PDB file of C-alpha atoms in Angstrom:
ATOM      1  CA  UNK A 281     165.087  76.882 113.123  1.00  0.00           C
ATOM      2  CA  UNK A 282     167.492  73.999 113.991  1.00  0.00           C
ATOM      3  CA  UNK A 283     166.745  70.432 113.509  1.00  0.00           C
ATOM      4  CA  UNK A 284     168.747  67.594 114.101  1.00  0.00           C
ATOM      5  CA  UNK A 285     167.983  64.300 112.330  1.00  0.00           C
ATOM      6  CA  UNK A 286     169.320  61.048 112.845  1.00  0.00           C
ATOM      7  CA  UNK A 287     169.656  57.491 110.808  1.00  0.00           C
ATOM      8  CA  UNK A 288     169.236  55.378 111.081  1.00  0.00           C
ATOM      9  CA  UNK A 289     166.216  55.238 114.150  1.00  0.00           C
ATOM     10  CA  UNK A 290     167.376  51.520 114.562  1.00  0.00           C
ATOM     11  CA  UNK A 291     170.072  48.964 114.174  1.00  0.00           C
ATOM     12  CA  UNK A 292     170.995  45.664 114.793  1.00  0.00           C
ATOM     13  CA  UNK A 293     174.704  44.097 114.796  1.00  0.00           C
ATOM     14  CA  UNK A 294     176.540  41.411 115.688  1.00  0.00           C
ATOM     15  CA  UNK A 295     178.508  41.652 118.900  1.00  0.00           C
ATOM     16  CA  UNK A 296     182.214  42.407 118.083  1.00  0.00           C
ATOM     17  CA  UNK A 297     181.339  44.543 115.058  1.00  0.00           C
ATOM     18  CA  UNK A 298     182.268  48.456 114.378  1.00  0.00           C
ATOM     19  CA  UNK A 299     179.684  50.553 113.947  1.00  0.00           C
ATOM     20  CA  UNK A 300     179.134  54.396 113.009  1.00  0.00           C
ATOM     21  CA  UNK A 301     176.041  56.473 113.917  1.00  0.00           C
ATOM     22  CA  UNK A 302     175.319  59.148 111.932  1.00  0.00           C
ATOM     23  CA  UNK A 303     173.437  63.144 112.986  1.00  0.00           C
ATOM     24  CA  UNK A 304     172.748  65.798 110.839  1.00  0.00           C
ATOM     25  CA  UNK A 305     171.901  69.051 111.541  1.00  0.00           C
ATOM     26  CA  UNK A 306     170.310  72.386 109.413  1.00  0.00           C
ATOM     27  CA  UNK A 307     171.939  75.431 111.263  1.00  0.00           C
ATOM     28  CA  UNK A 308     175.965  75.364 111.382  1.00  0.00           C
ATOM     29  CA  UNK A 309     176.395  78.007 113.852  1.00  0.00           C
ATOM     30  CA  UNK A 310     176.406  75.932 116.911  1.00  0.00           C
ATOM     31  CA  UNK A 311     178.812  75.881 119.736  1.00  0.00           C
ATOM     32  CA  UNK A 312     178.837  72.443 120.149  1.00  0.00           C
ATOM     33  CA  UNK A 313     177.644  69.045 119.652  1.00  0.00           C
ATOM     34  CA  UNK A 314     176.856  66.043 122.203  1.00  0.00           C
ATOM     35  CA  UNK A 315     176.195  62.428 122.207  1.00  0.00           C
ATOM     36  CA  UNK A 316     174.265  61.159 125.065  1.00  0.00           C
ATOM     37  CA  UNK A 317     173.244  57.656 125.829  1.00  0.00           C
ATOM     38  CA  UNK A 318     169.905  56.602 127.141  1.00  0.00           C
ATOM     39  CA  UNK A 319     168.776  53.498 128.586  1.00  0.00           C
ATOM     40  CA  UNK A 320     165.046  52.330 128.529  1.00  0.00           C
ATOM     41  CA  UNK A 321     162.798  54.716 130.920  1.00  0.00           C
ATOM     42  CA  UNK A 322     166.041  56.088 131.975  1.00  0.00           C
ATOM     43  CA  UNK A 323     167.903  59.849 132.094  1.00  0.00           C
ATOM     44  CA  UNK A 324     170.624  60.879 129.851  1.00  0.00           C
ATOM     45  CA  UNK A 325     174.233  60.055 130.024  1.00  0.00           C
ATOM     46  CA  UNK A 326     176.252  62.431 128.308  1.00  0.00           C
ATOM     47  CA  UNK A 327     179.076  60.469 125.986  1.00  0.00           C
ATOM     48  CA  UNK A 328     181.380  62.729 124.120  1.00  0.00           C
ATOM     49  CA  UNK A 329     181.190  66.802 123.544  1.00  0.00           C
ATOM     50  CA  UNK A 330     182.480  68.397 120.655  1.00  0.00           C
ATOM     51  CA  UNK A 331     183.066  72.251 120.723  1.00  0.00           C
ATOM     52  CA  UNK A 332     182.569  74.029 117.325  1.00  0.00           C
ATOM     53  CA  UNK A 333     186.299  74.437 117.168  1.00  0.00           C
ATOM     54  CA  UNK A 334     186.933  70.455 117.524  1.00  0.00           C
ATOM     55  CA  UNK A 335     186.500  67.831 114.704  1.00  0.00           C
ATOM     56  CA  UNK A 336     186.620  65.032 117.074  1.00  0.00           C
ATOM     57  CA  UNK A 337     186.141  63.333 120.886  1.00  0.00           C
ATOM     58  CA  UNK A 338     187.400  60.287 121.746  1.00  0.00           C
ATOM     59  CA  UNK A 339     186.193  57.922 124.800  1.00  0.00           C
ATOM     60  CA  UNK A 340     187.597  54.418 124.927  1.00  0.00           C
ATOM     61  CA  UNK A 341     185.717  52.492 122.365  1.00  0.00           C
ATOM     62  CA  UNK A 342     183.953  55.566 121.436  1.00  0.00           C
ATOM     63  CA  UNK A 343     184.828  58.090 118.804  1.00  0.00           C
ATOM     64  CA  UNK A 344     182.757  60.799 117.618  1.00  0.00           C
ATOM     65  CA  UNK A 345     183.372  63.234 114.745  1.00  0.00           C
ATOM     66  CA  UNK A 346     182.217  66.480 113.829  1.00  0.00           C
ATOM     67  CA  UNK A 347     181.624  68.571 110.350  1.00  0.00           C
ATOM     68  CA  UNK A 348     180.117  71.495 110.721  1.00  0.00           C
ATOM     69  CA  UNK A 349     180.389  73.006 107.333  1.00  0.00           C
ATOM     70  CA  UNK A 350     178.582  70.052 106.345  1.00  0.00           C
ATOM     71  CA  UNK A 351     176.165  69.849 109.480  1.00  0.00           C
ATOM     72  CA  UNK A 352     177.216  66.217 110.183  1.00  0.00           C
ATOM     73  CA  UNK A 353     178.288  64.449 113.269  1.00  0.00           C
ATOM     74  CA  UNK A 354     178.825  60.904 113.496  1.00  0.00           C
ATOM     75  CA  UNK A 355     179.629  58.217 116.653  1.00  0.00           C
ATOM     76  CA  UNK A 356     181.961  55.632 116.252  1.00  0.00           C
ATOM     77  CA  UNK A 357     181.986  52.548 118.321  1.00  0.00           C
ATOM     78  CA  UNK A 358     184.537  50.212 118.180  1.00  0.00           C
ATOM     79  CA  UNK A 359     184.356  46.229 119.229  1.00  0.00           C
ATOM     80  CA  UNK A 360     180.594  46.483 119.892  1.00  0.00           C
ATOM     81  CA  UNK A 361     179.259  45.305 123.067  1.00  0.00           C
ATOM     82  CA  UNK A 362     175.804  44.046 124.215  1.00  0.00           C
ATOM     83  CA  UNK A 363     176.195  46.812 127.268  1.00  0.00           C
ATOM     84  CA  UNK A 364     175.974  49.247 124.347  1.00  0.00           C
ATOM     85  CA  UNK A 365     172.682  48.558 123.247  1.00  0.00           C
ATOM     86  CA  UNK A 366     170.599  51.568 124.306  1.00  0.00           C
ATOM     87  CA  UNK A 367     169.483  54.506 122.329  1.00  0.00           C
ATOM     88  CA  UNK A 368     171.901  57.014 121.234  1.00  0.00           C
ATOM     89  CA  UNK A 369     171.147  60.876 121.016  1.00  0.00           C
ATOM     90  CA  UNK A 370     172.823  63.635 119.336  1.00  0.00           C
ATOM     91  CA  UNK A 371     172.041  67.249 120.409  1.00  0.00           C
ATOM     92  CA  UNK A 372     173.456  70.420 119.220  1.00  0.00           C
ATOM     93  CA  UNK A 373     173.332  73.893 121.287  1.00  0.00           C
ATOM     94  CA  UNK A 374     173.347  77.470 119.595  1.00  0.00           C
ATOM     95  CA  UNK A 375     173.739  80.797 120.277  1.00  0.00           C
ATOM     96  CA  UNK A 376     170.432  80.768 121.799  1.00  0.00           C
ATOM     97  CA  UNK A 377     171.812  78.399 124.881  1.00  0.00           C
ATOM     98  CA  UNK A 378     169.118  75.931 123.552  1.00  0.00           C
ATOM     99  CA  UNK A 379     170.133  72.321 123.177  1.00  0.00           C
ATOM    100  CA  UNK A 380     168.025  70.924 119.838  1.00  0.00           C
ATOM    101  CA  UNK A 381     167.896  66.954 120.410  1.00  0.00           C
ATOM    102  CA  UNK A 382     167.191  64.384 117.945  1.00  0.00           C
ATOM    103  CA  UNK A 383     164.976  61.476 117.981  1.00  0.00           C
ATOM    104  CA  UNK A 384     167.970  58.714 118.499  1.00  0.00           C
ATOM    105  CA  UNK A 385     169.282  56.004 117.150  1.00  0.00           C
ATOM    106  CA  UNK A 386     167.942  52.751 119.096  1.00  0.00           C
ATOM    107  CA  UNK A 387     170.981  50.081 118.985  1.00  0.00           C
ATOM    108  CA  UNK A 388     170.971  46.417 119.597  1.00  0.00           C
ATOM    109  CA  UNK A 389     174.333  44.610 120.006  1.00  0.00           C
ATOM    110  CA  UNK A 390     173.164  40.619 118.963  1.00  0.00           C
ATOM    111  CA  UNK A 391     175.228  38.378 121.199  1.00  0.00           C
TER     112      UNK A 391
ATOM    113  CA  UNK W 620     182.603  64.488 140.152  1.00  0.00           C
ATOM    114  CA  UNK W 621     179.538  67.780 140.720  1.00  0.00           C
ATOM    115  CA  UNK W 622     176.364  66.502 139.439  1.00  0.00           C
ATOM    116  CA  UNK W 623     172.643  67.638 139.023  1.00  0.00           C
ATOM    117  CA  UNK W 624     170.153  66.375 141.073  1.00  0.00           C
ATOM    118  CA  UNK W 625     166.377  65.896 140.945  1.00  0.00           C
ATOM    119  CA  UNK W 626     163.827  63.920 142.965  1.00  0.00           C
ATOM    120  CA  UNK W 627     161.646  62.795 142.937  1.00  0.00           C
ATOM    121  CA  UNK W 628     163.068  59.819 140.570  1.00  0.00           C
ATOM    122  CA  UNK W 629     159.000  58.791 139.867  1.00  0.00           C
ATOM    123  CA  UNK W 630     156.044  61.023 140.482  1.00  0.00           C
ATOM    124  CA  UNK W 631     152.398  59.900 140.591  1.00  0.00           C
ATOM    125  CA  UNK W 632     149.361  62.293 140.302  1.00  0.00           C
ATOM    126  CA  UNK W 633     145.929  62.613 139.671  1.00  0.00           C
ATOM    127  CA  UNK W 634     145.112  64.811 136.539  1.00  0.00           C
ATOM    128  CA  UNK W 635     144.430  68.249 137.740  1.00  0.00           C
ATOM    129  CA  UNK W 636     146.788  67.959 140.909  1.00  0.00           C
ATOM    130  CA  UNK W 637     149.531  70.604 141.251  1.00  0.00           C
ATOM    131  CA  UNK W 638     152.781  68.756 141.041  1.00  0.00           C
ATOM    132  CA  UNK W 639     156.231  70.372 141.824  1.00  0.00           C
ATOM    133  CA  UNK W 640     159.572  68.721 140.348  1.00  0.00           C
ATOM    134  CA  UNK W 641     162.548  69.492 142.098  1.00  0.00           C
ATOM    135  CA  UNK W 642     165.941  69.880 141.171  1.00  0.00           C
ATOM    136  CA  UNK W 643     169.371  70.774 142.510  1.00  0.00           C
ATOM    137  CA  UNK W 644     171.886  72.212 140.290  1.00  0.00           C
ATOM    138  CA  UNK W 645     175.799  72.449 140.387  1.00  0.00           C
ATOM    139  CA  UNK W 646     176.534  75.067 143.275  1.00  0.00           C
ATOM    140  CA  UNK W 647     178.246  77.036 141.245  1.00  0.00           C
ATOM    141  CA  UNK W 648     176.058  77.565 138.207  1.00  0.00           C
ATOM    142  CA  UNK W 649     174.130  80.282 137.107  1.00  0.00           C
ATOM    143  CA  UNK W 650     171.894  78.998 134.128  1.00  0.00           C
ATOM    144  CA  UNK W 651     169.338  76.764 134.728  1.00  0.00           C
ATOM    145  CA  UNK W 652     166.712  74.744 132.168  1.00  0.00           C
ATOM    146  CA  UNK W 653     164.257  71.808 132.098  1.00  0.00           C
ATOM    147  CA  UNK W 654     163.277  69.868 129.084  1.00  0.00           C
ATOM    148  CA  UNK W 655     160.756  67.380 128.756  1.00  0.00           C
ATOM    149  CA  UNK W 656     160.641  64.123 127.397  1.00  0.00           C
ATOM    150  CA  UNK W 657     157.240  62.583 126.318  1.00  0.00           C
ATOM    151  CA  UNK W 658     158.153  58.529 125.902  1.00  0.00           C
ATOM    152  CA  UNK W 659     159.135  57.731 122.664  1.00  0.00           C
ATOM    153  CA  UNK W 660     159.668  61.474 121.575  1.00  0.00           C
ATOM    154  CA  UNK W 661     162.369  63.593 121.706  1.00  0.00           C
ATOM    155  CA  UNK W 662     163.479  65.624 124.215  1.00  0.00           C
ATOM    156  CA  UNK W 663     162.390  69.126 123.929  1.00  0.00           C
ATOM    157  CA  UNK W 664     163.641  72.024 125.513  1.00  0.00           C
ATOM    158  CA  UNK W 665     161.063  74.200 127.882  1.00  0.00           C
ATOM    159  CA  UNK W 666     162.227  77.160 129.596  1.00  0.00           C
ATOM    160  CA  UNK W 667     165.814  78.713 130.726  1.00  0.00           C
ATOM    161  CA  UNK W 668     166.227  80.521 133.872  1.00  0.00           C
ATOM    162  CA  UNK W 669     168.665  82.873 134.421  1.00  0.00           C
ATOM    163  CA  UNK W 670     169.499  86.047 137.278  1.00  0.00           C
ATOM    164  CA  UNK W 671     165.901  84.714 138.996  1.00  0.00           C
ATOM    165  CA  UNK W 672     163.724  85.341 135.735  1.00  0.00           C
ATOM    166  CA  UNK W 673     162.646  82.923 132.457  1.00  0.00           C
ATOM    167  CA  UNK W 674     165.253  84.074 130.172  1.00  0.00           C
ATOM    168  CA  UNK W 675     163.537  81.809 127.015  1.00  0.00           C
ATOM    169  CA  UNK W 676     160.385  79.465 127.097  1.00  0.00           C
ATOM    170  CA  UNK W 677     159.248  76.991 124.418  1.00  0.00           C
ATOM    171  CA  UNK W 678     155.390  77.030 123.391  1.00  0.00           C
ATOM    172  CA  UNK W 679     155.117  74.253 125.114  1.00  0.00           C
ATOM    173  CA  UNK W 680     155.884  76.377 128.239  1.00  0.00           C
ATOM    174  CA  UNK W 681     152.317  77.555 128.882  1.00  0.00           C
ATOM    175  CA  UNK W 682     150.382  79.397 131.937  1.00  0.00           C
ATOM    176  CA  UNK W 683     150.156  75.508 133.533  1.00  0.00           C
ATOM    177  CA  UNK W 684     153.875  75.750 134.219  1.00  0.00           C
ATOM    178  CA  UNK W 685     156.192  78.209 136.054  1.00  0.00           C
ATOM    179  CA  UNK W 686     159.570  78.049 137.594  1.00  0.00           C
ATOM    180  CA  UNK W 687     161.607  79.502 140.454  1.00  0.00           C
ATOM    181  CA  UNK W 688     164.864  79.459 142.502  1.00  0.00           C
ATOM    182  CA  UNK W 689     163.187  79.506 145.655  1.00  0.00           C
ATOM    183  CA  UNK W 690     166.232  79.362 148.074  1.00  0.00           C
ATOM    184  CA  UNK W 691     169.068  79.779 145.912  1.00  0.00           C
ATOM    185  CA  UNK W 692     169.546  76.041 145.696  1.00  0.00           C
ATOM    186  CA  UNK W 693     166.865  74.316 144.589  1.00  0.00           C
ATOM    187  CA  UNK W 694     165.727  75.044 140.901  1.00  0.00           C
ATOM    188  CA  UNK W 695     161.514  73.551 141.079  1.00  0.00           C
ATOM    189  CA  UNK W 696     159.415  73.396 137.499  1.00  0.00           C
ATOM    190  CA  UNK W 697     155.669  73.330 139.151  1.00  0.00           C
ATOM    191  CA  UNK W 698     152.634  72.597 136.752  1.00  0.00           C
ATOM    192  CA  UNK W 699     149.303  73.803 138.542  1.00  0.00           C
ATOM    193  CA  UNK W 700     147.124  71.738 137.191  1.00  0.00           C
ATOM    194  CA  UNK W 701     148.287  68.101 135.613  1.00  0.00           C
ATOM    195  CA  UNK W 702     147.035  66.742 132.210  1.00  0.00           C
ATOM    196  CA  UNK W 703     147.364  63.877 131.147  1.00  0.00           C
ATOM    197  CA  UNK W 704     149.521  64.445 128.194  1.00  0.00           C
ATOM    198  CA  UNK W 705     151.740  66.270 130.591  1.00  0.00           C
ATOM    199  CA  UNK W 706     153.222  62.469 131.424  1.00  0.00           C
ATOM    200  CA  UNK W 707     156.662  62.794 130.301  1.00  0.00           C
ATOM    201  CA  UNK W 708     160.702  62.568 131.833  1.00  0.00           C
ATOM    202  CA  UNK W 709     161.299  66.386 132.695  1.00  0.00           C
ATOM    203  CA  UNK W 710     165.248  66.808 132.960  1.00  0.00           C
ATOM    204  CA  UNK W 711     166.387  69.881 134.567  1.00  0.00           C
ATOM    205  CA  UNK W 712     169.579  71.158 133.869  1.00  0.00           C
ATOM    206  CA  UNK W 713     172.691  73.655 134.993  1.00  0.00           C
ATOM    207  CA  UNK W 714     175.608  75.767 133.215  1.00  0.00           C
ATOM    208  CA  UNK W 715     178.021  77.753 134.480  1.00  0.00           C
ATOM    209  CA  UNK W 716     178.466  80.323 132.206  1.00  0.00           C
ATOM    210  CA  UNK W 717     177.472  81.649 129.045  1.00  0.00           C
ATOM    211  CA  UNK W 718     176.552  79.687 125.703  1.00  0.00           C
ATOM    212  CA  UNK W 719     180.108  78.504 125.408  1.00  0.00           C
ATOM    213  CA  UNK W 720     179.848  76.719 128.398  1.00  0.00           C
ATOM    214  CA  UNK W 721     178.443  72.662 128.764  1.00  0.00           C
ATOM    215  CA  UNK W 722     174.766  72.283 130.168  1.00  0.00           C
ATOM    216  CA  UNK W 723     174.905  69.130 132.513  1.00  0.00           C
ATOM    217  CA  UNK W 724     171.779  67.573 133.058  1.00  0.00           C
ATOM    218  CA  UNK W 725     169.844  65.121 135.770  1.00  0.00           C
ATOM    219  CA  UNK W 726     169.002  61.917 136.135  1.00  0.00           C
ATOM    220  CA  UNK W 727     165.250  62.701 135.142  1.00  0.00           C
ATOM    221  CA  UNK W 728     161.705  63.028 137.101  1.00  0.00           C
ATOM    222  CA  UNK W 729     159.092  60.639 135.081  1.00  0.00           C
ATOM    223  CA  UNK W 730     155.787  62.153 136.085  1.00  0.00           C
ATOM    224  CA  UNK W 731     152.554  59.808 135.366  1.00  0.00           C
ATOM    225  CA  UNK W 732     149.543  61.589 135.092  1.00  0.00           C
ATOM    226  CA  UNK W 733     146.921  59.322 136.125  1.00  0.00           C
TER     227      UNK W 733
END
């Protein structure tokens, strides 16, 4: 059964600092990976997608990488922002068509 | 840009009131899901819908809940008889093809089960 698992579940930076976010995951044979993006009470904004064939998505500021020998994605964000602080999900999809979310990492850009 | 729809954005109910979520997927899709969201939890997957029958439900997916394509637009998620603990963002979402293919999901219903 796939899990995905990320760290950390919070973080606080600076403003202007890089910053990586990390996502593991227990079953390798998925067909791709996604970050999403979610504001308080709000829906899901879909970041970056990574097929199982890719090691890597970039979006501006944002960068995200994928291992999936290793079962490990992680999201790079560049030049940190206070717009970026939200909570940050990874979510990996299998054969079965299922997407498998994690719990999220909940970021805080300090002005 | 094609997007997923749902409304309503907020739905109040009584507990034990039928509620019925509705959704609008891409026009061209042919897969169709809804996950759930209780707040502070993950998102969980419930049921996928494909050629007008559940193709996979989650355990979570009991006899409360059922789903249909209606008018071969709108995609509803209908729980007969709300709990409490069914207060949660439901997201539906739409593919266009196989497993391959990217799911592309809603804004989000948050239904409050009073």
């Amino acid at each position: 059964k796939q899990e995905v698992t990320q760290i950390p579940a919070a973080l606080s930076v600076p403003e202007g600092e890089n910053l990586v976010l990390n996502c593991s995951f227990t079953d390798s044979a998925i067909y791709n990976l996604q970050w999403f993006r979610q504001d308080p009470g709000k829906g899901l904004t879909s970041l970056l997608l990574i097929q199982s064939s890719q090691r890597e998505q970039t979006s501006g500021r944002l960068n995200a990488s994928l291992d999936k020998s290793s079962g490990r994605s992680t999201l790079y964000i560049a030049a940190s922002q206070p717009g970026d602080s939200a909570t940050y999900l990874c979510a990996v999809k299998g054969g079965d068509d299922k997407i498998i979310f994690g719990k999220g990492t909940r970021l805080h850009i300090l002005p | 840009e094609p997007e997923v729809t749902q409304t309503p954005s907020h739905q109040v109910t009584q507990m034990g009131q039928e509620v019925i979520l509705r959704c609008v997927p891409i026009s061209n899709h042919l897969y169709f899901y809804w996950y759930r969201q209780i707040l502070g939890q993950k998102v969980e997957f419930l049921v996928s819908f494909y050629n007008n029958e559940i193709s996979e439900k989650s355990e979570i997916f009991d006899d409360q809940f059922s789903v249909e394509r209606p008018d071969g637009s709108n995609f509803t998620l209908k729980i007969r008889s709300t709990k409490l603990e069914d207060s949660a963002m439901y997201f539906c979402a739409s593919q266009s093809g196989t497993a391959k293919n990217i799911q592309y999901f809603g804004a989000g219903t948050r239904l409050s089960v009073l």
